[in-house]
Short mmCIF file of C-alpha atoms in Angstrom, two decimals:
data_model
loop_
_atom_site.label_atom_id
_atom_site.label_comp_id
_atom_site.label_asym_id
_atom_site.label_seq_id
_atom_site.Cartn_x
_atom_site.Cartn_y
_atom_site.Cartn_z
CA MET D 1 -39.34 5.67 -19.16
CA TYR D 2 -39.71 6.71 -22.18
CA GLN D 3 -40.49 4.98 -25.12
CA THR D 4 -37.37 6.58 -27.41
CA ASP D 5 -35.27 4.71 -24.50
CA MET D 6 -36.11 1.36 -25.72
CA LEU D 7 -34.43 -0.92 -28.21
CA SER D 8 -35.50 -3.71 -30.08
CA ILE D 9 -34.07 -6.81 -29.48
CA SER D 10 -32.35 -6.35 -32.99
CA ALA D 11 -31.09 -2.83 -32.17
CA PHE D 12 -29.71 -3.53 -28.39
CA SER D 13 -27.95 -6.81 -30.19
CA LYS D 14 -26.55 -4.23 -33.19
CA MET D 15 -25.24 -1.34 -29.79
CA SER D 16 -24.45 -3.70 -28.02
CA ASP D 17 -22.03 -6.10 -30.04
CA VAL D 18 -24.49 -9.13 -28.55
CA THR D 19 -26.15 -11.22 -30.68
CA ARG D 20 -29.65 -12.54 -30.49
CA LYS D 21 -29.05 -15.60 -30.10
CA THR D 22 -27.17 -14.84 -26.87
CA LEU D 23 -29.99 -12.14 -25.59
CA ILE D 24 -32.34 -14.38 -25.75
CA TYR D 25 -30.61 -17.03 -24.13
CA TYR D 26 -29.53 -14.92 -21.32
CA ASP D 27 -33.22 -14.15 -20.92
CA ARG D 28 -34.06 -17.74 -20.59
CA ILE D 29 -31.51 -18.54 -18.16
CA GLY D 30 -32.59 -15.47 -15.80
CA LEU D 31 -29.26 -13.87 -15.99
CA PHE D 32 -29.87 -10.27 -18.18
CA LYS D 33 -34.10 -9.69 -18.96
CA PRO D 34 -35.37 -7.40 -20.99
CA ALA D 35 -36.70 -4.32 -19.65
CA PHE D 36 -40.00 -4.79 -21.20
CA VAL D 37 -41.54 -7.99 -23.39
CA ALA D 38 -44.68 -6.95 -25.63
CA ASP D 39 -47.87 -9.20 -26.05
CA ASN D 40 -46.51 -10.69 -29.60
CA GLY D 41 -43.48 -11.87 -27.66
CA TYR D 42 -41.13 -8.88 -28.74
CA ARG D 43 -38.54 -7.96 -26.68
CA TYR D 44 -37.67 -4.32 -25.74
CA TYR D 45 -34.52 -3.31 -23.78
CA HIS D 46 -33.74 -0.04 -22.45
CA ARG D 47 -30.68 2.30 -23.00
CA SER D 48 -29.08 1.94 -19.79
CA GLN D 49 -29.28 -1.93 -19.68
CA LEU D 50 -25.87 -1.44 -21.88
CA ASP D 51 -23.79 -0.59 -18.52
CA THR D 52 -25.17 -3.55 -17.40
CA ILE D 53 -24.64 -5.71 -20.98
CA GLY D 54 -21.13 -4.67 -20.98
CA VAL D 55 -20.36 -5.27 -16.93
CA ILE D 56 -21.82 -8.85 -18.04
CA HIS D 57 -18.77 -9.45 -21.02
CA ILE D 58 -16.15 -7.92 -19.12
CA PHE D 59 -16.76 -10.31 -16.42
CA LYS D 60 -16.70 -13.27 -18.81
CA GLU D 61 -13.99 -12.41 -20.68
CA LEU D 62 -11.88 -12.45 -17.53
CA GLY D 63 -12.91 -16.10 -17.00
CA MET D 64 -16.21 -16.20 -14.42
CA SER D 65 -18.88 -18.44 -14.98
CA LEU D 66 -22.56 -17.59 -16.52
CA GLU D 67 -23.77 -18.63 -12.91
CA GLU D 68 -20.99 -16.49 -11.09
CA ILE D 69 -21.88 -13.76 -12.78
CA ARG D 70 -25.78 -14.19 -12.16
CA GLY D 71 -25.10 -14.83 -8.66
CA HIS D 72 -23.26 -11.51 -8.18
CA LEU D 73 -25.93 -9.53 -10.39
CA GLY D 74 -29.31 -10.85 -8.39
CA LYS D 75 -28.20 -9.63 -5.17
CA ARG D 76 -25.58 -6.84 -5.95
CA THR D 77 -25.12 -4.15 -4.11
CA PRO D 78 -22.49 -1.07 -4.41
CA ALA D 79 -20.11 -2.61 -1.33
CA SER D 80 -20.42 -6.06 -3.29
CA THR D 81 -19.98 -4.38 -6.84
CA LEU D 82 -16.77 -2.21 -5.24
CA GLU D 83 -15.60 -6.00 -3.84
CA LEU D 84 -15.78 -7.68 -7.12
CA LEU D 85 -14.56 -4.87 -9.15
CA ARG D 86 -11.40 -5.37 -7.32
CA LYS D 87 -10.67 -8.32 -7.54
CA GLN D 88 -10.92 -8.41 -11.74
CA GLU D 89 -9.07 -5.32 -11.19
CA GLU D 90 -6.16 -7.52 -9.53
CA ILE D 91 -6.36 -10.41 -12.67
CA ILE D 92 -6.16 -7.58 -14.91
CA GLN D 93 -3.08 -6.06 -13.54
CA LEU D 94 -1.36 -9.86 -13.76
CA GLN D 95 -2.73 -10.44 -16.82
CA ILE D 96 -0.85 -7.54 -18.03
CA ALA D 97 2.37 -8.43 -15.98
CA LYS D 98 2.29 -11.52 -17.86
CA LEU D 99 1.56 -9.57 -21.35
CA GLU D 100 4.50 -7.61 -20.41
CA GLN D 101 7.31 -10.35 -19.67
CA THR D 102 6.00 -12.47 -23.02
CA ARG D 103 6.74 -8.89 -25.10
CA GLN D 104 9.88 -8.62 -23.52
CA MET D 105 10.71 -12.64 -23.69
CA ILE D 106 10.13 -12.17 -27.85
CA ILE D 107 12.16 -8.76 -27.59
CA MET D 108 14.92 -10.58 -26.21
CA GLN D 109 14.92 -13.81 -28.56
CA ALA D 110 14.69 -11.56 -31.74
CA GLU D 111 17.27 -9.05 -30.32
CA ASN D 112 19.39 -12.20 -29.66
CA ILE D 113 18.86 -13.35 -32.97
CA GLU D 114 19.78 -10.06 -35.10
CA LEU D 115 22.98 -9.68 -32.99
CA SER D 116 24.39 -12.97 -33.62
CA ILE D 117 23.61 -13.55 -37.41
CA ASN D 118 26.77 -12.23 -38.41
CA VAL D 119 28.77 -13.13 -35.58
CA ASN D 120 32.58 -14.33 -35.89
CA THR D 121 33.04 -17.13 -33.56
CA SER D 122 36.60 -17.27 -33.98
CA HIS D 123 36.93 -13.37 -32.91
CA ILE D 124 37.14 -12.60 -28.72
CA GLN D 125 36.87 -9.31 -28.09
CA VAL D 126 36.65 -7.07 -25.64
CA ILE D 127 33.49 -4.59 -24.56
CA TRP D 128 32.23 -2.40 -22.24
CA GLN D 129 28.69 -3.84 -20.34
CA SER D 130 26.76 -1.37 -18.35
CA ARG D 131 24.64 -3.05 -15.64
CA ILE D 132 22.30 -5.48 -16.14
CA PRO D 133 18.88 -6.35 -13.70
CA LEU D 134 19.31 -10.55 -13.27
CA LEU D 135 16.81 -12.91 -11.85
CA LEU D 136 19.02 -15.13 -10.18
CA SER D 137 18.56 -19.28 -9.41
CA CYS D 138 19.57 -20.89 -5.81
CA ARG D 139 22.91 -21.18 -5.50
CA VAL D 140 24.91 -24.70 -6.87
CA HIS D 141 27.99 -26.04 -8.09
CA ALA D 142 27.61 -28.40 -10.54
CA SER D 143 29.11 -29.95 -13.71
CA LYS D 144 27.04 -28.65 -16.76
CA LYS D 145 26.74 -32.31 -17.68
CA GLN D 146 25.28 -33.24 -14.55
CA PHE D 147 22.63 -30.12 -14.25
CA PRO D 148 20.81 -31.18 -11.02
CA GLU D 149 17.08 -31.31 -11.61
CA TYR D 150 16.39 -29.02 -8.50
CA LEU D 151 17.93 -25.70 -10.06
CA TRP D 152 15.68 -25.84 -13.31
CA ASP D 153 12.66 -26.42 -10.94
CA ASP D 154 13.58 -23.37 -8.69
CA PHE D 155 14.35 -21.01 -11.33
CA GLN D 156 11.20 -21.96 -13.24
CA LEU D 157 9.38 -21.51 -10.10
CA ARG D 158 11.21 -17.71 -9.95
CA LEU D 159 10.20 -17.28 -13.42
CA GLN D 160 6.79 -17.99 -12.31
CA ARG D 161 6.79 -15.46 -9.19
CA GLU D 162 7.99 -12.79 -11.81
CA ASN D 163 5.00 -14.19 -14.04
CA ALA D 164 7.93 -14.82 -17.08
CA PRO D 165 6.26 -17.45 -19.45
CA ILE D 166 7.97 -20.20 -20.30
CA GLY D 167 10.68 -20.15 -22.37
CA TYR D 168 11.78 -17.00 -21.23
CA PRO D 169 15.68 -16.71 -22.29
CA ASN D 170 18.35 -17.36 -19.61
CA GLY D 171 21.64 -18.68 -19.26
CA ILE D 172 24.21 -19.72 -16.95
CA ILE D 173 27.41 -18.32 -14.69
CA VAL D 174 30.57 -19.60 -14.02
CA LYS D 175 31.99 -18.35 -10.93
CA LYS D 176 35.31 -16.56 -10.51
CA GLU D 177 37.04 -18.77 -8.26
CA ASP D 178 36.29 -21.93 -10.91
CA LEU D 179 37.36 -19.86 -13.96
CA LEU D 180 40.98 -19.33 -11.76
CA LYS D 181 41.49 -22.91 -11.87
CA ARG D 182 41.07 -23.08 -15.29
CA ASP D 183 37.73 -24.68 -14.76
CA GLY D 184 34.39 -23.58 -17.41
CA ASP D 185 32.58 -26.53 -16.75
CA MET D 186 30.79 -25.75 -12.85
CA VAL D 187 27.57 -24.02 -12.94
CA SER D 188 27.26 -21.67 -10.29
CA HIS D 189 23.68 -20.33 -10.97
CA MET D 190 21.42 -19.64 -13.68
CA PHE D 191 19.77 -16.32 -14.64
CA SER D 192 17.44 -14.57 -16.99
CA ARG D 193 18.42 -10.82 -17.95
CA MET D 194 14.91 -9.05 -16.02
CA ALA D 195 13.90 -6.58 -13.54
CA THR D 196 12.73 -8.05 -10.52
CA HIS D 197 9.75 -7.59 -8.73
CA PHE D 198 9.20 -10.05 -5.99
CA GLN D 199 12.71 -11.31 -5.30
CA GLU D 200 16.37 -9.57 -4.39
CA LYS D 201 17.90 -7.65 -6.67
CA VAL D 202 21.09 -8.88 -8.70
CA TYR D 203 22.66 -6.96 -11.19
CA MET D 204 25.66 -8.38 -13.71
CA PRO D 205 28.07 -5.32 -12.93
CA GLU D 206 28.96 -2.76 -15.55
CA GLY D 207 32.86 -3.23 -16.59
CA PHE D 208 34.64 -4.87 -19.13
CA TYR D 209 34.53 -8.06 -20.56
CA LEU D 210 35.74 -10.28 -22.88
CA VAL D 211 33.31 -11.93 -25.12
CA SER D 212 33.64 -15.24 -27.11
CA TYR D 213 31.45 -16.91 -29.52
CA THR D 214 30.94 -21.04 -29.98
CA ARG D 215 28.48 -23.55 -31.45
CA ALA D 216 27.56 -25.90 -28.84
CA ASP D 217 24.81 -28.06 -27.97
CA TYR D 218 23.37 -27.32 -24.31
CA GLY D 219 26.08 -28.53 -21.34
CA ASP D 220 28.72 -28.81 -24.13
CA THR D 221 30.09 -24.92 -23.47
CA ASP D 222 33.48 -25.91 -21.36
CA LYS D 223 35.03 -27.03 -24.60
CA ILE D 224 35.37 -23.37 -25.62
CA TYR D 225 36.70 -22.49 -22.19
CA PRO D 226 40.36 -23.59 -22.77
CA GLN D 227 40.79 -20.83 -25.87
CA ILE D 228 39.37 -18.65 -23.80
CA PHE D 229 41.92 -19.14 -20.89
CA ASP D 230 44.24 -18.87 -23.29
CA TYR D 231 43.66 -15.76 -24.66
CA ILE D 232 43.29 -14.51 -21.01
CA GLU D 233 46.67 -15.28 -20.12
CA LYS D 234 48.51 -14.50 -24.11
CA LYS D 235 46.81 -10.66 -23.44
CA GLN D 236 47.23 -10.36 -19.38
CA TYR D 237 44.20 -9.94 -18.68
CA VAL D 238 42.77 -9.92 -14.97
CA VAL D 239 39.47 -12.19 -14.39
CA LEU D 240 37.55 -9.48 -12.38
CA GLY D 241 34.34 -11.65 -11.85
CA ASP D 242 32.00 -14.83 -13.40
CA ALA D 243 31.46 -15.91 -16.83
CA TYR D 244 27.94 -15.76 -18.21
CA GLU D 245 26.56 -17.94 -21.15
CA GLU D 246 23.40 -16.96 -22.64
CA TYR D 247 22.22 -18.86 -26.08
CA LEU D 248 21.82 -16.44 -28.92
CA GLN D 249 20.46 -19.16 -31.40
CA ASP D 250 18.78 -21.99 -29.61
CA GLU D 251 15.79 -24.55 -30.58
CA VAL D 252 14.00 -21.53 -30.77
CA SER D 253 15.75 -20.94 -34.47
CA LEU D 254 17.69 -23.97 -34.89
CA GLN D 255 16.85 -27.13 -36.16
CA ASN D 256 20.55 -28.92 -34.98
CA PRO D 257 21.21 -29.37 -31.56
CA GLU D 258 25.54 -29.12 -32.34
CA GLU D 259 24.88 -25.05 -34.15
CA TYR D 260 23.16 -23.64 -31.56
CA LEU D 261 25.47 -20.42 -30.66
CA VAL D 262 26.48 -19.52 -27.65
CA ARG D 263 27.95 -16.29 -26.38
CA ILE D 264 30.66 -15.98 -23.15
CA MET D 265 31.05 -13.48 -21.00
CA VAL D 266 33.83 -12.99 -18.67
CA HIS D 267 33.67 -10.13 -16.41
CA ILE D 268 37.65 -8.69 -17.11
CA LYS D 269 40.10 -5.65 -15.35
CA GLU D 270 40.04 -2.69 -17.12
CA PRO D 271 42.79 -4.26 -19.94
CA SER D 272 46.11 -1.42 -20.11
CA ASN D 273 46.09 0.21 -23.81
CA ASP D 274 49.03 -1.51 -24.50
CA LYS D 275 48.13 -4.84 -24.81
#
């Protein structure tokens, strides 16, 4: 061991970004000891120990206790270190997945608000929509005003499996068969716009959609459907699939629930040019 490879505790603290107080504490509990202690009590560290203190810092950041880290370092072997690193890699991958879903949630909420700022709630339009991946809940057939608790629980579990954070934007689906009965109150699924990794891949079909907006509190959106049904009948549109309801402005951005803004998209057959 060359003298030039030795660092005082102050120099080592600066290079490792670990405080002197912490280094002294690590020494006292037997977690990380200096390479040499002089007769005057001064601690000196070898440059190679920067690798070890770096690993300690990473393990600590990943939630390992000092006791767990000390236990590993006290009997470390290449095999045990490899096993621990692989476990920590899995934890990091999970954290990355959660952060990515959180990022997607923030982007989606921002885009919804941006889109909704200048929406005209009296205007109904037809748009072309490309296929969108969805996360679906279990199937139900229940009124919006008597929303089943188990549906919420089921959907939250599915969101958790996809590492989605609490509050991820979601909506509900009204099935085609209910739309054909002029019934806009019955829910079949909850959904979120999301590419799934751990559950069946489901999509909102590509095609033409009649799009309408209204101000309504949760569970009170059925009031807009008579207007939608009348418009479909007037224009002689053909309902091809389901209706998808999503809140573009909700409690995240508004204080008054009666001002929440919901978008309803009804899958229809391609309109004729003369309609």
